[in-house]
Amino acid sequence: MKSVLVRPQATVIQSPGSLSAANAIKFQHQLNAAVLSDQNDSLLVDMGQVESIDSAGLMALISAQSTAQRLNKSLGLCSVPQQVRMILELTQLDRVFEIFEEHPALTKAAA
């Protein structure tokens, strides 16, 4: 996982190429650490490299979202590939996460 500071108190987290049982717990711990950090009021998970996601990957995202909500912080997703977006829609998690088509900082830079 790679973190890139976009603006004060907003961090973009690069997700791994596959969010599965093999790496979901490690990813969940990293996400929760970022959410719990006093330096982050909002986080954005860049899903652009995700090729596949299973229930363990979804649970990692849900856990981080739950922690963020409890702490009055925001956690969103961006650059979600179509195959992952379909899974989010089927599980109705597209209603839980704020989803951006592209990375908001890149959109602002292009304007």
mmCIF file of N, CA and C in Angstrom, residues 27-38 40-43 58-76 96-97:
data_model
loop_
_atom_site.group_PDB
_atom_site.id
_atom_site.type_symbol
_atom_site.label_atom_id
_atom_site.label_comp_id
_atom_site.label_asym_id
_atom_site.label_seq_id
_atom_site.Cartn_x
_atom_site.Cartn_y
_atom_site.Cartn_z
ATOM 1 N N PHE A 27 -4.200 -5.443 4.479
ATOM 2 C CA PHE A 27 -4.761 -4.217 3.918
ATOM 3 C C PHE A 27 -5.714 -3.559 4.913
ATOM 4 N N GLN A 28 -6.515 -4.361 5.600
ATOM 5 C CA GLN A 28 -7.447 -3.827 6.599
ATOM 6 C C GLN A 28 -6.688 -3.131 7.727
ATOM 7 N N HIS A 29 -5.611 -3.737 8.210
ATOM 8 C CA HIS A 29 -4.806 -3.123 9.268
ATOM 9 C C HIS A 29 -4.205 -1.795 8.789
ATOM 10 N N GLN A 30 -3.731 -1.765 7.551
ATOM 11 C CA GLN A 30 -3.146 -0.538 7.011
ATOM 12 C C GLN A 30 -4.211 0.549 6.854
ATOM 13 N N LEU A 31 -5.390 0.167 6.368
ATOM 14 C CA LEU A 31 -6.477 1.138 6.229
ATOM 15 C C LEU A 31 -6.902 1.679 7.584
ATOM 16 N N ASN A 32 -7.088 0.772 8.544
ATOM 17 C CA ASN A 32 -7.513 1.209 9.871
ATOM 18 C C ASN A 32 -6.471 2.099 10.532
ATOM 19 N N ALA A 33 -5.187 1.803 10.327
ATOM 20 C CA ALA A 33 -4.134 2.665 10.875
ATOM 21 C C ALA A 33 -4.221 4.065 10.270
ATOM 22 N N ALA A 34 -4.489 4.136 8.973
ATOM 23 C CA ALA A 34 -4.622 5.445 8.314
ATOM 24 C C ALA A 34 -5.847 6.183 8.838
ATOM 25 N N VAL A 35 -6.952 5.472 9.027
ATOM 26 C CA VAL A 35 -8.175 6.102 9.546
ATOM 27 C C VAL A 35 -7.949 6.589 10.972
ATOM 28 N N LEU A 36 -7.277 5.794 11.781
ATOM 29 C CA LEU A 36 -7.056 6.147 13.188
ATOM 30 C C LEU A 36 -6.024 7.255 13.376
ATOM 31 N N SER A 37 -5.213 7.520 12.367
ATOM 32 C CA SER A 37 -4.192 8.554 12.460
ATOM 33 C C SER A 37 -4.829 9.932 12.642
ATOM 34 N N ASP A 38 -4.275 10.701 13.553
ATOM 35 C CA ASP A 38 -4.756 12.068 13.772
ATOM 36 C C ASP A 38 -4.464 12.964 12.578
ATOM 37 N N ASN A 40 -5.205 12.327 9.484
ATOM 38 C CA ASN A 40 -6.146 12.105 8.389
ATOM 39 C C ASN A 40 -7.596 12.325 8.830
ATOM 40 N N ASP A 41 -8.238 13.323 8.230
ATOM 41 C CA ASP A 41 -9.671 13.499 8.443
ATOM 42 C C ASP A 41 -10.471 12.832 7.341
ATOM 43 N N SER A 42 -9.843 12.671 6.196
ATOM 44 C CA SER A 42 -10.517 11.991 5.095
ATOM 45 C C SER A 42 -9.505 11.163 4.321
ATOM 46 N N LEU A 43 -9.988 10.017 3.849
ATOM 47 C CA LEU A 43 -9.149 9.102 3.085
ATOM 48 C C LEU A 43 -9.853 8.737 1.799
ATOM 49 N N LEU A 58 -13.849 -6.999 0.520
ATOM 50 C CA LEU A 58 -14.999 -6.134 0.814
ATOM 51 C C LEU A 58 -15.091 -5.858 2.314
ATOM 52 N N MET A 59 -14.847 -6.887 3.131
ATOM 53 C CA MET A 59 -14.907 -6.707 4.584
ATOM 54 C C MET A 59 -13.826 -5.753 5.080
ATOM 55 N N ALA A 60 -12.659 -5.765 4.454
ATOM 56 C CA ALA A 60 -11.600 -4.829 4.829
ATOM 57 C C ALA A 60 -12.049 -3.393 4.587
ATOM 58 N N LEU A 61 -12.681 -3.156 3.431
ATOM 59 C CA LEU A 61 -13.192 -1.819 3.122
ATOM 60 C C LEU A 61 -14.312 -1.422 4.073
ATOM 61 N N ILE A 62 -15.221 -2.351 4.351
ATOM 62 C CA ILE A 62 -16.351 -2.068 5.244
ATOM 63 C C ILE A 62 -15.859 -1.762 6.656
ATOM 64 N N SER A 63 -14.888 -2.516 7.126
ATOM 65 C CA SER A 63 -14.327 -2.280 8.456
ATOM 66 C C SER A 63 -13.728 -0.883 8.564
ATOM 67 N N ALA A 64 -12.961 -0.493 7.556
ATOM 68 C CA ALA A 64 -12.353 0.845 7.560
ATOM 69 C C ALA A 64 -13.427 1.926 7.485
ATOM 70 N N GLN A 65 -14.468 1.688 6.680
ATOM 71 C CA GLN A 65 -15.566 2.657 6.566
ATOM 72 C C GLN A 65 -16.282 2.806 7.906
ATOM 73 N N SER A 66 -16.519 1.700 8.577
ATOM 74 C CA SER A 66 -17.175 1.720 9.883
ATOM 75 C C SER A 66 -16.355 2.501 10.905
ATOM 76 N N THR A 67 -15.058 2.254 10.922
ATOM 77 C CA THR A 67 -14.169 2.980 11.832
ATOM 78 C C THR A 67 -14.159 4.469 11.500
ATOM 79 N N ALA A 68 -14.101 4.793 10.233
ATOM 80 C CA ALA A 68 -14.109 6.203 9.819
ATOM 81 C C ALA A 68 -15.395 6.892 10.255
ATOM 82 N N GLN A 69 -16.527 6.252 10.062
ATOM 83 C CA GLN A 69 -17.806 6.838 10.467
ATOM 84 C C GLN A 69 -17.845 7.075 11.974
ATOM 85 N N ARG A 70 -17.360 6.096 12.734
ATOM 86 C CA ARG A 70 -17.344 6.225 14.189
ATOM 87 C C ARG A 70 -16.518 7.423 14.632
ATOM 88 N N LEU A 71 -15.485 7.745 13.875
ATOM 89 C CA LEU A 71 -14.585 8.849 14.220
ATOM 90 C C LEU A 71 -14.930 10.143 13.488
ATOM 91 N N ASN A 72 -16.085 10.169 12.819
ATOM 92 C CA ASN A 72 -16.511 11.338 12.034
ATOM 93 C C ASN A 72 -15.495 11.717 10.965
ATOM 94 N N LYS A 73 -14.945 10.713 10.324
ATOM 95 C CA LYS A 73 -14.009 10.909 9.219
ATOM 96 C C LYS A 73 -14.668 10.354 7.961
ATOM 97 N N SER A 74 -14.110 10.688 6.818
ATOM 98 C CA SER A 74 -14.683 10.166 5.576
ATOM 99 C C SER A 74 -13.701 9.222 4.901
ATOM 100 N N LEU A 75 -14.286 8.224 4.221
ATOM 101 C CA LEU A 75 -13.496 7.276 3.454
ATOM 102 C C LEU A 75 -14.248 7.039 2.155
ATOM 103 N N GLY A 76 -13.601 7.343 1.039
ATOM 104 C CA GLY A 76 -14.223 7.157 -0.263
ATOM 105 C C GLY A 76 -13.351 6.303 -1.166
ATOM 106 N N VAL A 96 -22.901 2.811 0.259
ATOM 107 C CA VAL A 96 -22.178 3.023 1.516
ATOM 108 C C VAL A 96 -20.974 3.941 1.307
ATOM 109 N N PHE A 97 -20.279 3.748 0.193
ATOM 110 C CA PHE A 97 -19.064 4.506 -0.088
ATOM 111 C C PHE A 97 -19.346 5.646 -1.061
#
